[in-house]
GROMACS .gro file of C-alpha atoms in nm:
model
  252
    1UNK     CA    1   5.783 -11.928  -6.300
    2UNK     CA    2   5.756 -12.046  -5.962
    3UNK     CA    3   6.037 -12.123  -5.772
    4UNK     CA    4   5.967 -12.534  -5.605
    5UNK     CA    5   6.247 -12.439  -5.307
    6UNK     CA    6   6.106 -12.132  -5.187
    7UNK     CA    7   5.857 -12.193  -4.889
    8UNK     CA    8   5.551 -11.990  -4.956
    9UNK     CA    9   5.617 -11.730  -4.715
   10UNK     CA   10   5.984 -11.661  -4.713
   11UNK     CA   11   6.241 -11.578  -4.458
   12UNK     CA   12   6.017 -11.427  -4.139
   13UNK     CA   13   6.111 -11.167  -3.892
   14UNK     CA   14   6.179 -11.281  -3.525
   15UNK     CA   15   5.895 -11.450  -3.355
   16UNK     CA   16   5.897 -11.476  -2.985
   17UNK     CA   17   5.743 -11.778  -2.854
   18UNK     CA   18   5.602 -11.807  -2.514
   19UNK     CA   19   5.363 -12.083  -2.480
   20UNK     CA   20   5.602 -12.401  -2.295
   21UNK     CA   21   5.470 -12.650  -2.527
   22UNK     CA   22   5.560 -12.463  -2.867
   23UNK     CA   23   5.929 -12.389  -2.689
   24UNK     CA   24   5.959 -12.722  -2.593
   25UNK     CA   25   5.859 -12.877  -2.911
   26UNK     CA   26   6.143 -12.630  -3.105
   27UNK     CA   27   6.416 -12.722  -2.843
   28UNK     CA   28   6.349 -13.119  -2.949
   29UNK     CA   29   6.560 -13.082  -3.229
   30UNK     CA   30   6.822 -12.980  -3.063
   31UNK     CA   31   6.863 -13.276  -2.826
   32UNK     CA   32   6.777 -13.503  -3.092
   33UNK     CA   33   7.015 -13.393  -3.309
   34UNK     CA   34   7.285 -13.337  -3.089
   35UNK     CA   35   7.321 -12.977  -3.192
   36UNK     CA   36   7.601 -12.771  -3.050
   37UNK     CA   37   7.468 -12.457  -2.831
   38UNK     CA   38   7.664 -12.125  -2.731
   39UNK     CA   39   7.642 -11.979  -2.419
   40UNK     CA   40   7.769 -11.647  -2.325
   41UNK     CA   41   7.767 -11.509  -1.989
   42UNK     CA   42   7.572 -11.149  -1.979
   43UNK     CA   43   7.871 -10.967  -1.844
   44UNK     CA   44   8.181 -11.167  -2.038
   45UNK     CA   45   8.324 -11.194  -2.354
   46UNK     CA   46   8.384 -11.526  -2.346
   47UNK     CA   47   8.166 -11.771  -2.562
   48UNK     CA   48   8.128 -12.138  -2.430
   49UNK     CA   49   8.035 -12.435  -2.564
   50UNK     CA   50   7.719 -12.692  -2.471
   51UNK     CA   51   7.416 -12.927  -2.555
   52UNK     CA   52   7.124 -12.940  -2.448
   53UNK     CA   53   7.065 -13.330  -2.324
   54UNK     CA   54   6.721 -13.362  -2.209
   55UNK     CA   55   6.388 -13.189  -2.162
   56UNK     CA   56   6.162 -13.250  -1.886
   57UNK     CA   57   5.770 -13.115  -1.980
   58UNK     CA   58   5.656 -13.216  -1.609
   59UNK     CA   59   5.915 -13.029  -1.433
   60UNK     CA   60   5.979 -12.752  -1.721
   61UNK     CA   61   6.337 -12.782  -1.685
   62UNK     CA   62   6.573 -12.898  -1.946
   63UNK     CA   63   6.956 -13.010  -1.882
   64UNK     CA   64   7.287 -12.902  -2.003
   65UNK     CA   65   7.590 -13.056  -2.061
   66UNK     CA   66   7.893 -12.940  -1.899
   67UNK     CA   67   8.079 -12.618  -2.018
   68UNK     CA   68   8.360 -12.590  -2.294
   69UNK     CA   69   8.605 -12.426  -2.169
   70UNK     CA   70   8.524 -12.587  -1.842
   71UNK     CA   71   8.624 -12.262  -1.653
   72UNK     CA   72   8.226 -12.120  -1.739
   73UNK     CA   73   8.124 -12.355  -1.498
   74UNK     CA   74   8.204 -12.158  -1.148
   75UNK     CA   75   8.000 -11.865  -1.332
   76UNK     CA   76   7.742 -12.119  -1.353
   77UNK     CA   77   7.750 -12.188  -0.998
   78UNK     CA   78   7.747 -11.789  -0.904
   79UNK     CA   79   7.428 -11.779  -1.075
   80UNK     CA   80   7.534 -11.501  -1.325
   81UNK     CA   81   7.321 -11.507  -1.612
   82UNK     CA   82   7.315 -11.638  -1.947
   83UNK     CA   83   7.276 -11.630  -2.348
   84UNK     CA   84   7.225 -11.931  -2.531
   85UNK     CA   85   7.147 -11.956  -2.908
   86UNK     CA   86   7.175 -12.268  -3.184
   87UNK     CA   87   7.120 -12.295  -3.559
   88UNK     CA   88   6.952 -12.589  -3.704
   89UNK     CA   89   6.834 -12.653  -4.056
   90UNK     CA   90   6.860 -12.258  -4.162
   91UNK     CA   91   6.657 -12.153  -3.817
   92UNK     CA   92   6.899 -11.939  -3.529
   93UNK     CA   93   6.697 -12.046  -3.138
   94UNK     CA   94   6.821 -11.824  -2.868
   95UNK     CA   95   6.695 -11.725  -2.518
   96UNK     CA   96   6.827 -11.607  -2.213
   97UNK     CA   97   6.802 -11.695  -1.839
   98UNK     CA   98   6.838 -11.500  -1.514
   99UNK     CA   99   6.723 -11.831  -1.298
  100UNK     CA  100   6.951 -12.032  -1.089
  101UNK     CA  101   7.121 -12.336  -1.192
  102UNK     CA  102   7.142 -12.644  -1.003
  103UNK     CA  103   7.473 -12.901  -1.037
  104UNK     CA  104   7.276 -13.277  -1.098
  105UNK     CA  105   7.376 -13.612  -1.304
  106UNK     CA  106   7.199 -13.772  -1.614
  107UNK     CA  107   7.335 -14.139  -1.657
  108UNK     CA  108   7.587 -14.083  -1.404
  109UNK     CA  109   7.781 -13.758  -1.633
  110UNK     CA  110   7.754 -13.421  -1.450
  111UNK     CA  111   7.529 -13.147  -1.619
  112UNK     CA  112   7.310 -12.872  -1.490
  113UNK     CA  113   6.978 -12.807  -1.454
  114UNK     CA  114   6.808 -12.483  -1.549
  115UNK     CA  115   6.449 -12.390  -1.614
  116UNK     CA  116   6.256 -12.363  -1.941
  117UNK     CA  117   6.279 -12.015  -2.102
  118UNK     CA  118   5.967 -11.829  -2.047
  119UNK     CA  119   6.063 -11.712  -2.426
  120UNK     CA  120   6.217 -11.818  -2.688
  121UNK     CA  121   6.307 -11.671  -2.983
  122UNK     CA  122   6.290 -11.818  -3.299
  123UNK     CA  123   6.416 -11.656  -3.645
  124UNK     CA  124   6.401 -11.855  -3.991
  125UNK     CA  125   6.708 -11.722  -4.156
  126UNK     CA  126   6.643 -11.927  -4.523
  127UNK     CA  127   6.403 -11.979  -4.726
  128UNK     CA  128   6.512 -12.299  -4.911
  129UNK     CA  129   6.498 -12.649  -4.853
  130UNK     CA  130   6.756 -12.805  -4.704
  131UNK     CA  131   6.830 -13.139  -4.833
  132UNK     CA  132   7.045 -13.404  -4.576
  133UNK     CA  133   7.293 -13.602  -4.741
  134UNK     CA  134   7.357 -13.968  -4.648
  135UNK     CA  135   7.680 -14.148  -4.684
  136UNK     CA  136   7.940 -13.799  -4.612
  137UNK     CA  137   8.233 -14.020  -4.768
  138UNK     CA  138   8.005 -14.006  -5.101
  139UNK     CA  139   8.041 -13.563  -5.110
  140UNK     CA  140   8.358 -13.483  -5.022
  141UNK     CA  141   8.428 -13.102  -5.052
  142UNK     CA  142   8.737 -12.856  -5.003
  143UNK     CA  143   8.751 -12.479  -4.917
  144UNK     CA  144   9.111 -12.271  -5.014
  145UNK     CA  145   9.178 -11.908  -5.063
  146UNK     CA  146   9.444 -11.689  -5.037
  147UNK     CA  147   9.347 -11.624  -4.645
  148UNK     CA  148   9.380 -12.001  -4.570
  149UNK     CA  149   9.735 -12.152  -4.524
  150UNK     CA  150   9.660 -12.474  -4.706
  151UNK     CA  151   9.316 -12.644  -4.815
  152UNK     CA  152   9.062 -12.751  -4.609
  153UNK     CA  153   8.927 -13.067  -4.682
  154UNK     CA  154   8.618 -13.207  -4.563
  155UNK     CA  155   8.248 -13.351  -4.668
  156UNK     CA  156   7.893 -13.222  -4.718
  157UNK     CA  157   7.613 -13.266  -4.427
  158UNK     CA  158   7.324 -13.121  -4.627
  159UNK     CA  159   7.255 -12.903  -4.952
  160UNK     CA  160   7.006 -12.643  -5.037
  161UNK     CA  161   6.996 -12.422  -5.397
  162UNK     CA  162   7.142 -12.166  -5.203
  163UNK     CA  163   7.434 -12.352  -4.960
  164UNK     CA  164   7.524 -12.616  -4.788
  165UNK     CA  165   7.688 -12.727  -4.450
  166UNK     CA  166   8.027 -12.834  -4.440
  167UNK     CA  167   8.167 -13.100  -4.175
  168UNK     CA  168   8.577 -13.025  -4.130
  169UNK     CA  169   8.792 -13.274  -3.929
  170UNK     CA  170   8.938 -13.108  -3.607
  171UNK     CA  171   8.859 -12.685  -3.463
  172UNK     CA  172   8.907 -12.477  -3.779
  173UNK     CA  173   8.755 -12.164  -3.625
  174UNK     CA  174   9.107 -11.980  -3.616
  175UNK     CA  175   9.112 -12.034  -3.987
  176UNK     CA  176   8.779 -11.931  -4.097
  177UNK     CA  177   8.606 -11.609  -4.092
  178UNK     CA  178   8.238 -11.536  -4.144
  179UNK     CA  179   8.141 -11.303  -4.445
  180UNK     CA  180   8.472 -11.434  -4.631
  181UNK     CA  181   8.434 -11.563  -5.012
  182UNK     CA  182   8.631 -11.824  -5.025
  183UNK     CA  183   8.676 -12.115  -5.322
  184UNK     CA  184   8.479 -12.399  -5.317
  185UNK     CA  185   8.470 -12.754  -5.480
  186UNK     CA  186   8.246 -13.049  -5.412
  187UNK     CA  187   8.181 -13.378  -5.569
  188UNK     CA  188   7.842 -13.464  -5.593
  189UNK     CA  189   7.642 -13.748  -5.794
  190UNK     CA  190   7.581 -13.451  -6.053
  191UNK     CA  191   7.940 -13.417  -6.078
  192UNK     CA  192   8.254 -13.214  -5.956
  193UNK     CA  193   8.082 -12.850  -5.867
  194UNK     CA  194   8.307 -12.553  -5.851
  195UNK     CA  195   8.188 -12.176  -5.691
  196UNK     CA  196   8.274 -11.914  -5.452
  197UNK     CA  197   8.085 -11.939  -5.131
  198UNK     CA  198   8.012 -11.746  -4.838
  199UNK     CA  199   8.105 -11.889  -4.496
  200UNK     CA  200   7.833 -11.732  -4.304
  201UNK     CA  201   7.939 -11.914  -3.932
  202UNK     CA  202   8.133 -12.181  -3.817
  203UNK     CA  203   8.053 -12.407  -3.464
  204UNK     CA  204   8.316 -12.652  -3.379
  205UNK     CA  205   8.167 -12.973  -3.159
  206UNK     CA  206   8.404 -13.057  -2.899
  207UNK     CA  207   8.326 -13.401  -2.871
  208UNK     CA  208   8.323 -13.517  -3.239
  209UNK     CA  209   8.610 -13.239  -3.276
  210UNK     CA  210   8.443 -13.173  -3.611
  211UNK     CA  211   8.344 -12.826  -3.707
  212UNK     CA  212   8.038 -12.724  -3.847
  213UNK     CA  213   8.011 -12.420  -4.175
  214UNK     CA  214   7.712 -12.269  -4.283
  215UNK     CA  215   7.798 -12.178  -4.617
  216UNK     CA  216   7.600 -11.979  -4.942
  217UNK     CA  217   7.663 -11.994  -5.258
  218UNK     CA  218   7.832 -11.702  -5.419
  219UNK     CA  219   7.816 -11.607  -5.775
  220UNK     CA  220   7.754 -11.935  -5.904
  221UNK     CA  221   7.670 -11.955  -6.264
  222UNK     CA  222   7.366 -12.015  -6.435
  223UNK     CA  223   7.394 -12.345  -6.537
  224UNK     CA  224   7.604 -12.452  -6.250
  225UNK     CA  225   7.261 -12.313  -6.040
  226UNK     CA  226   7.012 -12.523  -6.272
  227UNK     CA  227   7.235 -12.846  -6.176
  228UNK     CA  228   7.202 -12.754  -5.788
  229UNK     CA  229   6.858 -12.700  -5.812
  230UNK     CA  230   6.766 -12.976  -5.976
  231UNK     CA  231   6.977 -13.221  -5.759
  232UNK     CA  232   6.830 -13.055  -5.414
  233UNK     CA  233   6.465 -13.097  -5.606
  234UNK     CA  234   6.516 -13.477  -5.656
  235UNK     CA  235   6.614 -13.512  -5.295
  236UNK     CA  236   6.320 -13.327  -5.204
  237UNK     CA  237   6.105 -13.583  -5.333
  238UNK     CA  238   6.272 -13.880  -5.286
  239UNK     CA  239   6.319 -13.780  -4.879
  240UNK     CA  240   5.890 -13.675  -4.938
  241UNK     CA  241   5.820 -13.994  -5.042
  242UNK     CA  242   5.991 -14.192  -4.754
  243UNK     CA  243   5.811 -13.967  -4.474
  244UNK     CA  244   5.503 -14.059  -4.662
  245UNK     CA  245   5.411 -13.705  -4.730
  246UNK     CA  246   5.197 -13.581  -5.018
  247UNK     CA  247   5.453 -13.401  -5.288
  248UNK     CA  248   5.193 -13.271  -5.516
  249UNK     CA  249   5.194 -12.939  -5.384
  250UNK     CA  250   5.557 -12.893  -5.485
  251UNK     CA  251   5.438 -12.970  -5.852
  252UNK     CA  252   5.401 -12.690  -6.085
   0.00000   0.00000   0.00000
């Protein structure tokens, strides 16, 4: 039996784009979305924070916010170079620059200016559909275990059959550690769900002071899986039919 959230080809290998348009059109989301980057300087340890505010196709430049911690910003100036990766909706973008970067303004705010990657690398790291949730107050959702000192409470962004993203108030990074099982319960218009997850990364956003977890499921039951399923299938179609789009492929 066919599976209806498995894209037909599966998780991919790497790709390396190189053509500006395709790069620019997969950096979009990003500004759009207001999706927290990480930069690391080549020769440093430390990781910053940043987003990417605006993308220019005449000039093929884009513009970054200012660094968190702040301190990045004189390596900035002294032109050392740079990693910078996101994840959106299951995908990891990352590319890397050796090319000066010039101090400007957008709407008065300082930011920098840097050229378009000449590549970009783009890896889908899930195969599922990712469904978003609307109303967060609606899907509340807690993580404890015996390595956290007292529950973490927060609310679902979006839900897949295989995980979710979880949005916690204030910078829980200290607490959480990838590749730990923790216990997880959510309430969701199916009902109160209750599973071990994964946490596979965590970003915190500096201005919302919200952090971001990529989660997976882990062990969940049978029938608990069915319920999921189901639930991210309905979205599926009801989100299909607002954009329009044909959903008779995802029959079976």
């Amino acid at each position: 039996m066919s599976n209806p959230f498995q894209e037909a080809e599966g998780p991919q290998p790497p790709r390396q784009l190189k053509a500006p348009l395709e790069i620019l059109a997969n950096l979009r989301p990003l500004v759009d979305n207001h999706i927290p980057l990480t930069l690391r300087f080549r020769e440093r340890a430390q990781r910053y924070q940043t987003f990417l505010l605006q993308l220019d196709n005449t000039t093929r430049t884009l513009l970054l916010d200012e660094l968190v911690p702040n301190d990045g910003e004189r390596f900035l100036s002294n032109g050392e170079s740079f990693a910078v990766e996101a994840y959106y909706e299951g995908v990891r973008l990352s590319w890397e620059t050796d090319d000066p970067v010039g101090a400007t303004e957008l709407d008065g705010m300082p930011c920098y200016r840097v050229a378009l990657p000449g590549e970009l690398t783009y890896h889908q790291r899930r195969n599922a559909y990712r469904a978003l949730l609307k109303g967060g107050g609606e899907f509340a959702a807690t993580l404890s275990g015996k390595r956290l000192a007292a529950e973490l409470k927060g609310r679902l962004a979006d839900i897949s059959a295989t995980g979710c993203k979880l949005v916690l108030g204030g910078d829980q990074r200290n607490e959480l550690q990838p590749g730990e099982v923790y216990d997880f319960v959510a309430m969701l218009p199916i009902g109160r769900i209750e599973t071990k997850i994964e946490l596979r990364h965590a970003h915190h956003d500096e201005r919302s002071d919200l952090t971001h977890c990529g989660i997976r499921f882990h062990g969940m039951n049978g029938l608990l899986q069915r319920q999921v399923e189901r639930f991210v299938f309905q979205l599926q179609r009801e989100a299909r039919r607002y954009q329009g789009s044909d959903e008779g492929r995802f029959s079976r």
